[in-house]
mmCIF file of C-alpha atoms in Angstrom:
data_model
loop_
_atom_site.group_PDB
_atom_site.id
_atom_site.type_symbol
_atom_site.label_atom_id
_atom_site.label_comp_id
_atom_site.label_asym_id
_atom_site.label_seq_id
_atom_site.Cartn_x
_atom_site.Cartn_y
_atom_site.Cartn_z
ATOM 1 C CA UNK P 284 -5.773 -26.666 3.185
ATOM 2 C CA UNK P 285 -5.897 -25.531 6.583
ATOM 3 C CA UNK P 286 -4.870 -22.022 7.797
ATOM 4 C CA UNK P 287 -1.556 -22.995 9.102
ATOM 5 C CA UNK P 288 -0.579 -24.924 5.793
ATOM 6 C CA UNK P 289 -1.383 -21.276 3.919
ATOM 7 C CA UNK P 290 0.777 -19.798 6.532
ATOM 8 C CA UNK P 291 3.945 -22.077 6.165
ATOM 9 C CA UNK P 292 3.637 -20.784 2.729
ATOM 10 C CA UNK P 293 5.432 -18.182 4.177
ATOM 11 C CA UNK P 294 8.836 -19.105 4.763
ATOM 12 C CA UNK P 295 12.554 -16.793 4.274
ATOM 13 C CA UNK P 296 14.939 -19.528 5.298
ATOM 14 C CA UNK P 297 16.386 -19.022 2.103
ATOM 15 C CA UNK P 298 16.684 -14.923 2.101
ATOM 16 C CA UNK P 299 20.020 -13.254 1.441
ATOM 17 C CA UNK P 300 19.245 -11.954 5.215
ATOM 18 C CA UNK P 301 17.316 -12.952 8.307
ATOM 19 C CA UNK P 302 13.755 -11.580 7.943
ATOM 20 C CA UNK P 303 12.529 -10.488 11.581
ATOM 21 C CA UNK P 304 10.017 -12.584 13.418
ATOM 22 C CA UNK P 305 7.328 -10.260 13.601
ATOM 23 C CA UNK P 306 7.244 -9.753 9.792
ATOM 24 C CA UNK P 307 6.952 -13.487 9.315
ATOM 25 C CA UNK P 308 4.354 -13.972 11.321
ATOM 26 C CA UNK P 309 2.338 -11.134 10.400
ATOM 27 C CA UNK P 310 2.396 -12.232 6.581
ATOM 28 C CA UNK P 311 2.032 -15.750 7.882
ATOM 29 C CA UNK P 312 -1.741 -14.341 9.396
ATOM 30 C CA UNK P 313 -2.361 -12.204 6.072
ATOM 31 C CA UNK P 314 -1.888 -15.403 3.762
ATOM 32 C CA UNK P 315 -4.003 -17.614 6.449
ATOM 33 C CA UNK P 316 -6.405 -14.615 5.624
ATOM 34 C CA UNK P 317 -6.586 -14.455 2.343
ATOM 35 C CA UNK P 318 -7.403 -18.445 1.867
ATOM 36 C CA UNK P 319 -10.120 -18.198 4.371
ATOM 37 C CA UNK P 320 -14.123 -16.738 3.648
ATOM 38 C CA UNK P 321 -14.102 -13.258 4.187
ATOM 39 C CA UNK P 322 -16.871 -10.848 4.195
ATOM 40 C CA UNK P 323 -18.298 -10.586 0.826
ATOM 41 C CA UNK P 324 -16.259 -12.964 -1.415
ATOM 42 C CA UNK P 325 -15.154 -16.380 -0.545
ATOM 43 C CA UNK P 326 -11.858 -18.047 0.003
ATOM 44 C CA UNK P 327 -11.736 -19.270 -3.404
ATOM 45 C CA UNK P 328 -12.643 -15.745 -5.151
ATOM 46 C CA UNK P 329 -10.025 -13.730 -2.702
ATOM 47 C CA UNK P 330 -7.463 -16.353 -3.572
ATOM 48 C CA UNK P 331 -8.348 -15.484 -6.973
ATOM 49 C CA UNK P 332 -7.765 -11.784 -6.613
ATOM 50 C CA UNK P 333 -4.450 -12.679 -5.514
ATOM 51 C CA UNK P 334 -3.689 -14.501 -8.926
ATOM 52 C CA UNK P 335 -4.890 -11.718 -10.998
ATOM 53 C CA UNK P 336 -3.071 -9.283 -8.541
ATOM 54 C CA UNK P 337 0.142 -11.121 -10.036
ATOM 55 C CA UNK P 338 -1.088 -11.625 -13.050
ATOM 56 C CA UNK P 339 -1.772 -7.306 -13.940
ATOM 57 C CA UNK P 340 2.418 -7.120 -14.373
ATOM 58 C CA UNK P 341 2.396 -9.373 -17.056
ATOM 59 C CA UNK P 342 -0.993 -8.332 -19.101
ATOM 60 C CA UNK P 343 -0.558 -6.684 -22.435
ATOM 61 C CA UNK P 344 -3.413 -4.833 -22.500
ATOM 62 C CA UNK P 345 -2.597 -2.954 -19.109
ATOM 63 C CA UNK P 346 0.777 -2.242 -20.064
ATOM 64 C CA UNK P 347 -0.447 -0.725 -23.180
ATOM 65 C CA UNK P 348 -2.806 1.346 -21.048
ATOM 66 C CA UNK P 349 -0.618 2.671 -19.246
ATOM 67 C CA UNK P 350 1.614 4.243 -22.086
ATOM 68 C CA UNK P 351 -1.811 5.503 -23.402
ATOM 69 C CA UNK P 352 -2.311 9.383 -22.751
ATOM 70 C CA UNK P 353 -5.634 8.545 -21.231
ATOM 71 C CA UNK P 354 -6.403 5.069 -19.217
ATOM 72 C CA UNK P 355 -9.760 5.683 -21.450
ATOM 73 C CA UNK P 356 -8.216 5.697 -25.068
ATOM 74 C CA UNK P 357 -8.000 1.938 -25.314
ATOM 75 C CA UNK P 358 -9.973 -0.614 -26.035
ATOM 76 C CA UNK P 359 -8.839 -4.478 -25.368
ATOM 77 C CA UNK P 360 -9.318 -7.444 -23.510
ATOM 78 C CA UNK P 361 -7.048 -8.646 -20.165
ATOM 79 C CA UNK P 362 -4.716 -11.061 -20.155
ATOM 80 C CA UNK P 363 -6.375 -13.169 -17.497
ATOM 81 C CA UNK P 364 -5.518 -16.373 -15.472
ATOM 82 C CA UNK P 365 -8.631 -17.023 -13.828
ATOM 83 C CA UNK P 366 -12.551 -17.119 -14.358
ATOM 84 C CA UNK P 367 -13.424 -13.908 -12.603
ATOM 85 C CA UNK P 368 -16.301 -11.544 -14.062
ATOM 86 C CA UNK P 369 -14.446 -9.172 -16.504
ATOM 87 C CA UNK P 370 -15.104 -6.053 -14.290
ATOM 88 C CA UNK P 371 -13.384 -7.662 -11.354
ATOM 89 C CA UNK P 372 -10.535 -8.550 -13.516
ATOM 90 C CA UNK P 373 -10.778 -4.801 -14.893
ATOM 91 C CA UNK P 374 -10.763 -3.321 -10.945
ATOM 92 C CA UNK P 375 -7.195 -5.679 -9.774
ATOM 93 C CA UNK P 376 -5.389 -5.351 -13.282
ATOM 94 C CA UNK P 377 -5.688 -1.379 -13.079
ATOM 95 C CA UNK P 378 -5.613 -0.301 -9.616
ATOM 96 C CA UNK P 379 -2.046 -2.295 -9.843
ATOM 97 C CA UNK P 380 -0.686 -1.220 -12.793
ATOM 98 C CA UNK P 381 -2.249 2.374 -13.554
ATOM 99 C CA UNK P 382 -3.452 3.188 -9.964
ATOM 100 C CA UNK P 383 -2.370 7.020 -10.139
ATOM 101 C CA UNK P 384 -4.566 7.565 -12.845
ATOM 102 C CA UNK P 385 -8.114 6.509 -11.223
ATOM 103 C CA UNK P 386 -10.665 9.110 -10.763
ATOM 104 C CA UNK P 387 -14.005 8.576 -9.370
ATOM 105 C CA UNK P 388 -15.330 7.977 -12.599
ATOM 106 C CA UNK P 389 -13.490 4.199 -12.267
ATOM 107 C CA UNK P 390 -15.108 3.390 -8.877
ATOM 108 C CA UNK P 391 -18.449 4.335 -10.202
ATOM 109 C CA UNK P 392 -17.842 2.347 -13.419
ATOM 110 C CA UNK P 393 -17.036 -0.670 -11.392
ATOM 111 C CA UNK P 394 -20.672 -0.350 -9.415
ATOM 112 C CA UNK P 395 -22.347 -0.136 -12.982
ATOM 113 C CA UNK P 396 -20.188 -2.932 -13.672
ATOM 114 C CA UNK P 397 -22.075 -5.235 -10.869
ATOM 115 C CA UNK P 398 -19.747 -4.706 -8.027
ATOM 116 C CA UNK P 399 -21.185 -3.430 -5.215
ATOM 117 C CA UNK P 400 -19.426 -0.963 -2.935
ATOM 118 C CA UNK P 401 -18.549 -3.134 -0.230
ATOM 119 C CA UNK P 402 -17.140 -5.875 -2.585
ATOM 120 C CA UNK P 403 -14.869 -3.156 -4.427
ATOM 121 C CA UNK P 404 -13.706 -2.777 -0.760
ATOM 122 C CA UNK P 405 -12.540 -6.038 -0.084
ATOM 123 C CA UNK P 406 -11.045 -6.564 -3.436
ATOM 124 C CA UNK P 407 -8.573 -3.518 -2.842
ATOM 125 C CA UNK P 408 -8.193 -5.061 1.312
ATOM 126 C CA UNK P 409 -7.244 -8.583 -0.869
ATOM 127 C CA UNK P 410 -5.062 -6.244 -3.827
ATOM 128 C CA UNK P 411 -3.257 -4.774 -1.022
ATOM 129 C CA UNK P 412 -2.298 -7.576 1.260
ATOM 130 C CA UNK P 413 -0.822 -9.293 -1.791
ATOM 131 C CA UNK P 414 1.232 -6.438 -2.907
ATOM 132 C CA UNK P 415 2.347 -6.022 0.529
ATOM 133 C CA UNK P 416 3.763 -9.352 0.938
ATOM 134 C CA UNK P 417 4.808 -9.726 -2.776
ATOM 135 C CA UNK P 418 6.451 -6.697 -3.410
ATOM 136 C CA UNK P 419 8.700 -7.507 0.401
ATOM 137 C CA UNK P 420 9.885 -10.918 -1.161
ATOM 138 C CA UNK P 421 11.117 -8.955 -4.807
ATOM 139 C CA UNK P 422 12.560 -5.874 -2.361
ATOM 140 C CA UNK P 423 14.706 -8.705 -1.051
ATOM 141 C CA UNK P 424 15.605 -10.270 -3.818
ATOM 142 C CA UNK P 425 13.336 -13.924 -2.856
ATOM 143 C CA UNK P 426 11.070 -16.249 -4.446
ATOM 144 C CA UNK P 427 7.260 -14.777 -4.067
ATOM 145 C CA UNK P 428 5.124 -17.139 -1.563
ATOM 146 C CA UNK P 429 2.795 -19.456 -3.279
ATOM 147 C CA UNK P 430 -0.952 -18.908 -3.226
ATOM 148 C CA UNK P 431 -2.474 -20.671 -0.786
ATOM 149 C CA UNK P 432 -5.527 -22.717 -1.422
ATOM 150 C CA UNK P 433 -8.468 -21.792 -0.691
ATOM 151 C CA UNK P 434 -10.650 -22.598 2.233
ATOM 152 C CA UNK P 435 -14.195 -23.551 2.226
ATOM 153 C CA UNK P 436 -16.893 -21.344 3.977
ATOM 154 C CA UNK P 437 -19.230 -18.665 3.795
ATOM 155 C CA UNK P 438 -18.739 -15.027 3.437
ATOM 156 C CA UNK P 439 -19.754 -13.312 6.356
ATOM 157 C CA UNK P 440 -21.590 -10.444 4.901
ATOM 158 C CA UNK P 441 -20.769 -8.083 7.710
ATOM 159 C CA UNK P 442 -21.930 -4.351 6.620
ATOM 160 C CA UNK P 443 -21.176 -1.534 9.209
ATOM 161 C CA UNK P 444 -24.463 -0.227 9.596
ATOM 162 C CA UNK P 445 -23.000 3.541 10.596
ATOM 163 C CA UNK P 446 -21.104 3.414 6.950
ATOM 164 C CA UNK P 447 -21.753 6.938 5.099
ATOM 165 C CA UNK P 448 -20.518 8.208 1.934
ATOM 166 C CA UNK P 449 -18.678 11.580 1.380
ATOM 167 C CA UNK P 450 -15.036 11.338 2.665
ATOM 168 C CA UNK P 451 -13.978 9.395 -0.246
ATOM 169 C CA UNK P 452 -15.333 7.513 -2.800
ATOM 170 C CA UNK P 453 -16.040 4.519 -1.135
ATOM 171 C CA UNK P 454 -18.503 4.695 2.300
ATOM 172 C CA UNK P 455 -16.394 4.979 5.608
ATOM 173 C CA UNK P 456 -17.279 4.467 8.789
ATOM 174 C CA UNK P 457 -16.376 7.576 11.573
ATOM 175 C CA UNK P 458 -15.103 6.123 14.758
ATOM 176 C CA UNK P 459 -17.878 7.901 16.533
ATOM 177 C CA UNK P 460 -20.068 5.809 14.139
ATOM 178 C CA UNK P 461 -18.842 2.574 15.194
ATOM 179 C CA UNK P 462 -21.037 -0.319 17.119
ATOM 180 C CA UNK P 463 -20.013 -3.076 18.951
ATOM 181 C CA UNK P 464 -20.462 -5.011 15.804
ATOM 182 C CA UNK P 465 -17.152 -3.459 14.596
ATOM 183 C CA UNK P 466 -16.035 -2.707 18.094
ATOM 184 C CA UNK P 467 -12.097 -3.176 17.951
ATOM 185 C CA UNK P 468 -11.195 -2.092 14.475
ATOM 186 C CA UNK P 469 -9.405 0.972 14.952
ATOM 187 C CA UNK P 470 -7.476 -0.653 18.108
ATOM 188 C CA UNK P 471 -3.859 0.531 18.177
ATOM 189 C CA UNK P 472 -4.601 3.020 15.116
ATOM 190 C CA UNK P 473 -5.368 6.411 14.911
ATOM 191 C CA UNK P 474 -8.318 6.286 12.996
ATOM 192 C CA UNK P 475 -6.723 8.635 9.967
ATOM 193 C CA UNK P 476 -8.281 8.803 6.724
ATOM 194 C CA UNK P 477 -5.770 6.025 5.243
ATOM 195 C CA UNK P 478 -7.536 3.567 8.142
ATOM 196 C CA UNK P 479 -10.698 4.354 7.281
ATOM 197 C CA UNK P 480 -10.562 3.810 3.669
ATOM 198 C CA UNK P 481 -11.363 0.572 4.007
ATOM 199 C CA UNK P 482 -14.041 0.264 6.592
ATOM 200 C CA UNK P 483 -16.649 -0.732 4.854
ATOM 201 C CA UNK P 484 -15.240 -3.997 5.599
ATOM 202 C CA UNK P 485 -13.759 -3.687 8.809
ATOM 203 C CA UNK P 486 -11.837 -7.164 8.024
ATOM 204 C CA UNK P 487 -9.572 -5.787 5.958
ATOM 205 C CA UNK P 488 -9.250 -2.483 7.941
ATOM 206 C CA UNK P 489 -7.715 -4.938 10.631
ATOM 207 C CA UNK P 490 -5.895 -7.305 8.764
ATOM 208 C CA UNK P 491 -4.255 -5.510 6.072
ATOM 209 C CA UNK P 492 -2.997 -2.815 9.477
ATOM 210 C CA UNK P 493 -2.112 -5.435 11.363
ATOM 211 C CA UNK P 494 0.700 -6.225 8.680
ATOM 212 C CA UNK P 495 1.520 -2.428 8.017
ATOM 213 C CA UNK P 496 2.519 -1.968 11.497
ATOM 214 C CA UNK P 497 5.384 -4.168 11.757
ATOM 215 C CA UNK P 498 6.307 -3.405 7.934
ATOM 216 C CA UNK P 499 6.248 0.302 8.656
ATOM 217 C CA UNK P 500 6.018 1.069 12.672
ATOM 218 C CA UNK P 501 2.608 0.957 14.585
ATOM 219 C CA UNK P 502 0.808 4.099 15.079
ATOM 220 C CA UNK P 503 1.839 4.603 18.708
ATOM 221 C CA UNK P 504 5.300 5.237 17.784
ATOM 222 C CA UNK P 505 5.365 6.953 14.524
ATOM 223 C CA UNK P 506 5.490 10.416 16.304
ATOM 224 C CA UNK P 507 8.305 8.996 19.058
ATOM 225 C CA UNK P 508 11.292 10.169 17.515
ATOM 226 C CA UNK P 509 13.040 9.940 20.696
ATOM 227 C CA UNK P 510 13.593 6.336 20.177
ATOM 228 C CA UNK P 511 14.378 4.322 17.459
ATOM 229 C CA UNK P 512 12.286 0.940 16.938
ATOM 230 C CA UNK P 513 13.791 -0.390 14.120
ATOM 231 C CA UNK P 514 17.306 -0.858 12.266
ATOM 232 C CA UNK P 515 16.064 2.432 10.127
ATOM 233 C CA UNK P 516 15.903 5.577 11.788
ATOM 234 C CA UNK P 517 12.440 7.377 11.867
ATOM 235 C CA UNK P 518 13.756 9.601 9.502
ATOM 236 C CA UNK P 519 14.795 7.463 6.804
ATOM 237 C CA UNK P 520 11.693 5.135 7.259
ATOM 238 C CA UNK P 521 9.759 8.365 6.178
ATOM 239 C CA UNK P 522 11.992 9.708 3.572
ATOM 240 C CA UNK P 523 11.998 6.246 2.289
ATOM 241 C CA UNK P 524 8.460 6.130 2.212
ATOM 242 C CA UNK P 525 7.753 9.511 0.693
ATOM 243 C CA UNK P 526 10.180 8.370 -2.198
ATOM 244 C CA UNK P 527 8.176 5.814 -2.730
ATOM 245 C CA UNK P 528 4.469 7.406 -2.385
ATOM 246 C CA UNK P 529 6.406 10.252 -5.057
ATOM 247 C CA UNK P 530 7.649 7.404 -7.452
ATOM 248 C CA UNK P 531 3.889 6.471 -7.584
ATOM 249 C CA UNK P 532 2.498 10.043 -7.922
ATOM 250 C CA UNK P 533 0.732 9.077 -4.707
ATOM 251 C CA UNK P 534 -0.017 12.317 -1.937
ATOM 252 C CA UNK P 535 0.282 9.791 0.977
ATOM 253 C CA UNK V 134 5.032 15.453 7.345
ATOM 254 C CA UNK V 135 6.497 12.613 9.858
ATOM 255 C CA UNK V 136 9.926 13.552 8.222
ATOM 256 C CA UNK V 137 9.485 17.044 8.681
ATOM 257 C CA UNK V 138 8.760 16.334 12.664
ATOM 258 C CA UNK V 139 11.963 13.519 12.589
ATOM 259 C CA UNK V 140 14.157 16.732 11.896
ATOM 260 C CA UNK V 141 12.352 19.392 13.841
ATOM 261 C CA UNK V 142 12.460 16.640 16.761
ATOM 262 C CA UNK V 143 16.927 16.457 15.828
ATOM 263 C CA UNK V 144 17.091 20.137 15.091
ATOM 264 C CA UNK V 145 17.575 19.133 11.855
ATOM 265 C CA UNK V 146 16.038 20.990 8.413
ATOM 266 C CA UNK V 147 16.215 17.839 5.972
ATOM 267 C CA UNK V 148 16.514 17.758 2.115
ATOM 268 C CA UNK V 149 12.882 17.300 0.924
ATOM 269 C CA UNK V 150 13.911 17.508 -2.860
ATOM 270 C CA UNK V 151 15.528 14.534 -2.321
ATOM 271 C CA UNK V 152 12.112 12.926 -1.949
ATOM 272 C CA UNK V 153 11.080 13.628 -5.703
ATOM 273 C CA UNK V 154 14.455 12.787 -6.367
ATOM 274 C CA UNK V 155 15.879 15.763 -6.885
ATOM 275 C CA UNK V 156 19.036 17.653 -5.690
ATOM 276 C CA UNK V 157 18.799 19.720 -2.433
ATOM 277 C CA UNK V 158 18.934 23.040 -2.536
ATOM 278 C CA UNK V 159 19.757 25.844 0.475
ATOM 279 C CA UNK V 160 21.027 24.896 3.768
ATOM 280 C CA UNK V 161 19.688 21.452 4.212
ATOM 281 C CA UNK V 162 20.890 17.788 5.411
ATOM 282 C CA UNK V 163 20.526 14.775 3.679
ATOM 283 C CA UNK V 164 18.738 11.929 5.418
ATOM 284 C CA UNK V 165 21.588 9.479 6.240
ATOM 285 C CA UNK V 166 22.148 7.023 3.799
ATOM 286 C CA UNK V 167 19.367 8.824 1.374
ATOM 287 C CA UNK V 168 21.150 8.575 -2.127
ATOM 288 C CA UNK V 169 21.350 4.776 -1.131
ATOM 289 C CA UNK V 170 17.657 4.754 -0.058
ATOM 290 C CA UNK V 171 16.411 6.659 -2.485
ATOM 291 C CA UNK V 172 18.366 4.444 -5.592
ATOM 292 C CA UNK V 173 16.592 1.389 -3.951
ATOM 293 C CA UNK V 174 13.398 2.456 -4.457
ATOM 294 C CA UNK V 175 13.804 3.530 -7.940
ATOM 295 C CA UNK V 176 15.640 0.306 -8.435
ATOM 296 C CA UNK V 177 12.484 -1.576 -7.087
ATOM 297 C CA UNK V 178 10.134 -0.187 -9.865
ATOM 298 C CA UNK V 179 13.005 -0.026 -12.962
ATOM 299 C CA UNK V 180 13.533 -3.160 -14.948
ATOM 300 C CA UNK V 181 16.653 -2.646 -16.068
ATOM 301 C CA UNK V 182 18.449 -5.296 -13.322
ATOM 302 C CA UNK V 183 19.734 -2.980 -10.943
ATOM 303 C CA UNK V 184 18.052 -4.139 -7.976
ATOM 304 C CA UNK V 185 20.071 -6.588 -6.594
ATOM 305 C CA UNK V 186 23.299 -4.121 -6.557
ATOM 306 C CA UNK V 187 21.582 -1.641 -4.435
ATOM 307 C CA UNK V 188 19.935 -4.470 -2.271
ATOM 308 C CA UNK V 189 23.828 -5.749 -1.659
ATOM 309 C CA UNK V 190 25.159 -2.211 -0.921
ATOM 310 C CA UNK V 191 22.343 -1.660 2.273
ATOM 311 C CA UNK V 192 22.970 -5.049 3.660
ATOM 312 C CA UNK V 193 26.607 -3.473 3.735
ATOM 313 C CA UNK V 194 26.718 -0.355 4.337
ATOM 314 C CA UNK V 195 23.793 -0.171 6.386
ATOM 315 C CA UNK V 196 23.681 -3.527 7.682
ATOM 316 C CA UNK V 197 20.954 -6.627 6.837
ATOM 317 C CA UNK V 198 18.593 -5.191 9.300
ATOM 318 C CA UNK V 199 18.237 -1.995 7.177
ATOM 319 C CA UNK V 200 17.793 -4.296 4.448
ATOM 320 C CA UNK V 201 14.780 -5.563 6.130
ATOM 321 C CA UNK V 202 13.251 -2.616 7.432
ATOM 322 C CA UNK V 203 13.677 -1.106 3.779
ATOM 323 C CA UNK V 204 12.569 -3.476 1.869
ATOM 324 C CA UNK V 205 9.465 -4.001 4.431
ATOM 325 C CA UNK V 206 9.088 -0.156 3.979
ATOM 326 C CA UNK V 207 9.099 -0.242 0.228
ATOM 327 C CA UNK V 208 6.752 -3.114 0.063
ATOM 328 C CA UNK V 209 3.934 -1.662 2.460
ATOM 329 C CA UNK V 210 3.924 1.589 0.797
ATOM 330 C CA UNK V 211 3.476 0.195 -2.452
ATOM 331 C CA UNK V 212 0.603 -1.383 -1.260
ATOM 332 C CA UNK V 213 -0.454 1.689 0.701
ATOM 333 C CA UNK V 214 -0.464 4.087 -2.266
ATOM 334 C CA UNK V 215 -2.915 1.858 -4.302
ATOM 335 C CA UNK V 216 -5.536 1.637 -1.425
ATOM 336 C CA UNK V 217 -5.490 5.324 -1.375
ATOM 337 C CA UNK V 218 -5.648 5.581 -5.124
ATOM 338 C CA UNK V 219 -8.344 3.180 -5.366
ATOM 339 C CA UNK V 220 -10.619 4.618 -2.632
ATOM 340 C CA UNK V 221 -10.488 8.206 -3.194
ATOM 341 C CA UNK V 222 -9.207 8.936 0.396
ATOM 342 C CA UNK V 223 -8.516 12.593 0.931
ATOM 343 C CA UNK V 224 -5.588 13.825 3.373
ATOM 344 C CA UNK V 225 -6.900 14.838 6.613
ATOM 345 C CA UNK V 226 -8.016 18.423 6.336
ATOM 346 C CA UNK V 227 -4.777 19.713 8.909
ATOM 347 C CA UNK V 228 -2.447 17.104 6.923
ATOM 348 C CA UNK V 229 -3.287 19.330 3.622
ATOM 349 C CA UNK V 230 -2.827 23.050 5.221
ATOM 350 C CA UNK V 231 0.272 21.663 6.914
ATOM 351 C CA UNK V 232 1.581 20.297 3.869
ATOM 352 C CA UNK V 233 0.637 22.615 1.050
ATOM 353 C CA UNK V 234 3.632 24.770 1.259
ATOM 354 C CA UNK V 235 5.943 21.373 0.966
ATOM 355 C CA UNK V 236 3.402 19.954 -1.893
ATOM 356 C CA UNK V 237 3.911 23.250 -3.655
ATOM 357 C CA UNK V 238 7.292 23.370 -4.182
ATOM 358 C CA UNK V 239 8.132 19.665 -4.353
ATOM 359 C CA UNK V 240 5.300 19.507 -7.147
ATOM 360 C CA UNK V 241 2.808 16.934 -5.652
ATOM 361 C CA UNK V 242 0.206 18.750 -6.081
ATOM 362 C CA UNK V 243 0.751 18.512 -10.109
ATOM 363 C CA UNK V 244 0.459 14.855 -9.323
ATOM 364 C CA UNK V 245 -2.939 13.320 -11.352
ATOM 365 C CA UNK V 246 -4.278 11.991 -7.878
ATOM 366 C CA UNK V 247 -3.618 14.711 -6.129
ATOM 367 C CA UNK V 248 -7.092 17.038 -6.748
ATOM 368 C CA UNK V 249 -9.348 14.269 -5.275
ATOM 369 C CA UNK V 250 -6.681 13.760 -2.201
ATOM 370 C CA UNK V 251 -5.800 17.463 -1.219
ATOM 371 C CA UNK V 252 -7.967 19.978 -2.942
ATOM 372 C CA UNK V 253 -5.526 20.572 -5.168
ATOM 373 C CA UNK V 254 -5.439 20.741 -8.742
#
């Protein structure tokens, strides 16, 4: 399947309302995206991810889990739909369903798991994306978008070699730190903490932006209240957005 | 924080409790439209059906553009929340001193994430 058959995927001719351009044809690039190679897992792995992403709502084991009093009081096995290693399965199933609960300790247990740091990177890039665009088609009441399938290729194995640990779990990579390898990345963002979370693969840093900008507003705007850019106000964009971040027992 | 500068932007001291879905309290303004807002949101992540009655009620009393936006909103921000969960991404040092007094008293900071993300806890 070629990238614009995984993009027609994408398609709201049948939504209660018309869906803006912009948003179609950013999730149309995000599901091209996830078919294709990308920097440490292949397009058949990401498009993988993306079934066990979907498949985490319906797992026993996770739901139990999550009623537990601790994430670590239960023992079991994942409801899986695909042949992924178990700790990969273990990483998508509970940073969807239980992801207010992770502590360090998780990340870490991944890496003794066999993940490297980078590949836990691009799994949440891949996690994210998915949500993004599945959780839009349920918030409107559509059909979610079938997985594309996957294209061939290599990974690209692209490290950023200025990546250092200690602002969060994961390595990030400072702005100042940047080469021209990753030159680009932070273009039309402000480089906060939320961006750099995932710049250990700066892929994902630009992709999974690229669609949060016309879902939310692009970074040049957000502090424009003079002007609205969308049907929602500034203001209810944010309160909306708190809601949710509080609903998830999220700070952000 | 961005809501805090939408009201101080519109002269405007907005209801904050209404973001942990509480009642305001003191002299404060709702965000227009927030009950609605905030019931499709909660709607979003309940099971029990109600979804597609809120969903109907913004596309009409807000208009189907709304409907986008919100339901664009919703759907990034879930995503949002887990890559910051996952990664262990603190606030930006002047995002947590800015914020602490509103995390205080809307009780974020009791959230489980919230040590690793603000200092907190």
């Amino acid at each position: 399947m070629t990238a614009n058959l995984a993009a027609n995927l994408i398609d709201y001719q049948s939504a209660p309302v018309p869906v803006r351009e912009d948003l179609v044809a950013a999730q149309r690039r995000a599901w091209a995206r996830l078919a294709a190679p990308g920097t440490w897992w292949d397009g058949a792995t990401r498009v993988a991810l993306a079934a066990e992403t979907r498949q985490a709502l319906s797992c026993r084991y996770c739901a139990d889990r999550k009623d537990a009093l601790s994430p670590y009081a239960l023992d079991g096995t994942h409801d899986s739909v695909t042949d992924l290693p178990p700790v990969l399965v273990d990483v998508i199933h509970r940073v969807r369903t239980d992801a207010s609960r992770l502590t360090e300790r998780f990340y870490l247990d991944a890496l003794a798991g066999g993940l490297t740091d980078a590949e836990y990177v691009e799994t949440i890039g891949v996690l994210a994306t998915v949500i993004a665009i599945d959780s839009f088609a349920d918030a409107l009441g559509v059909a979610r978008p079938s997985l594309p399938e996957p294209q061939a290729g290599e990974p690209t194995g692209d490290r950023p070699v200025g990546a250092k640990p200690g602002l969060a779990w994961v390595p990030t990579l400072a702005p100042e730190d940047m080469t021209d390898a990753e030159a680009g990345m932070y273009d039309g963002m402000a480089a906060m903490n939320i961006h750099r979370a995932l710049s250990l693969v700066p892929a994902e840093v630009v992709g999974f932006f690229d669609l949060d900008a016309v879902c939310y507003l692009p970074d040049a705007v957000l502090r424009d209240f003079g002007t609205e850019y969308r049907d929602l106000t500034h203001a209810q964009i944010e309160f909306l957005a708190a809601r949710v971040s509080a609903i998830n027992q999220c700070v952000y | 924080m961005l809501l805090r500068g939408s009201g101080e932007h519109d002269g405007i001291d907005y209801d904050l409790d209404a973001i942990i879905g509480q009642g305001a309290t003191g002299d404060v303004a709702p965000v227009a439209h927030a009950a609605l807002l905030s019931a499709y949101a909660e709607a979003f992540y309940e099971s029990e059906g109600g979804l597609a009655s809120v969903r109907g009620r913004i596309a009409d009393e807000m208009g189907p553009g709304c409907l986008i936006d919100a339901a664009a909103t919703v759907a990034i921000f879930d995503a949002v929340v887990k890559i910051a969960d996952a990664t262990g991404i603190p606030l930006e040092d002047a995002k947590a001193e800015i914020s602490e007094d509103i995390r205080g008293s809307l009780g974020i900071d009791q959230f489980p994430s919230a040590g690793s993300k603000t200092g907190a806890g």
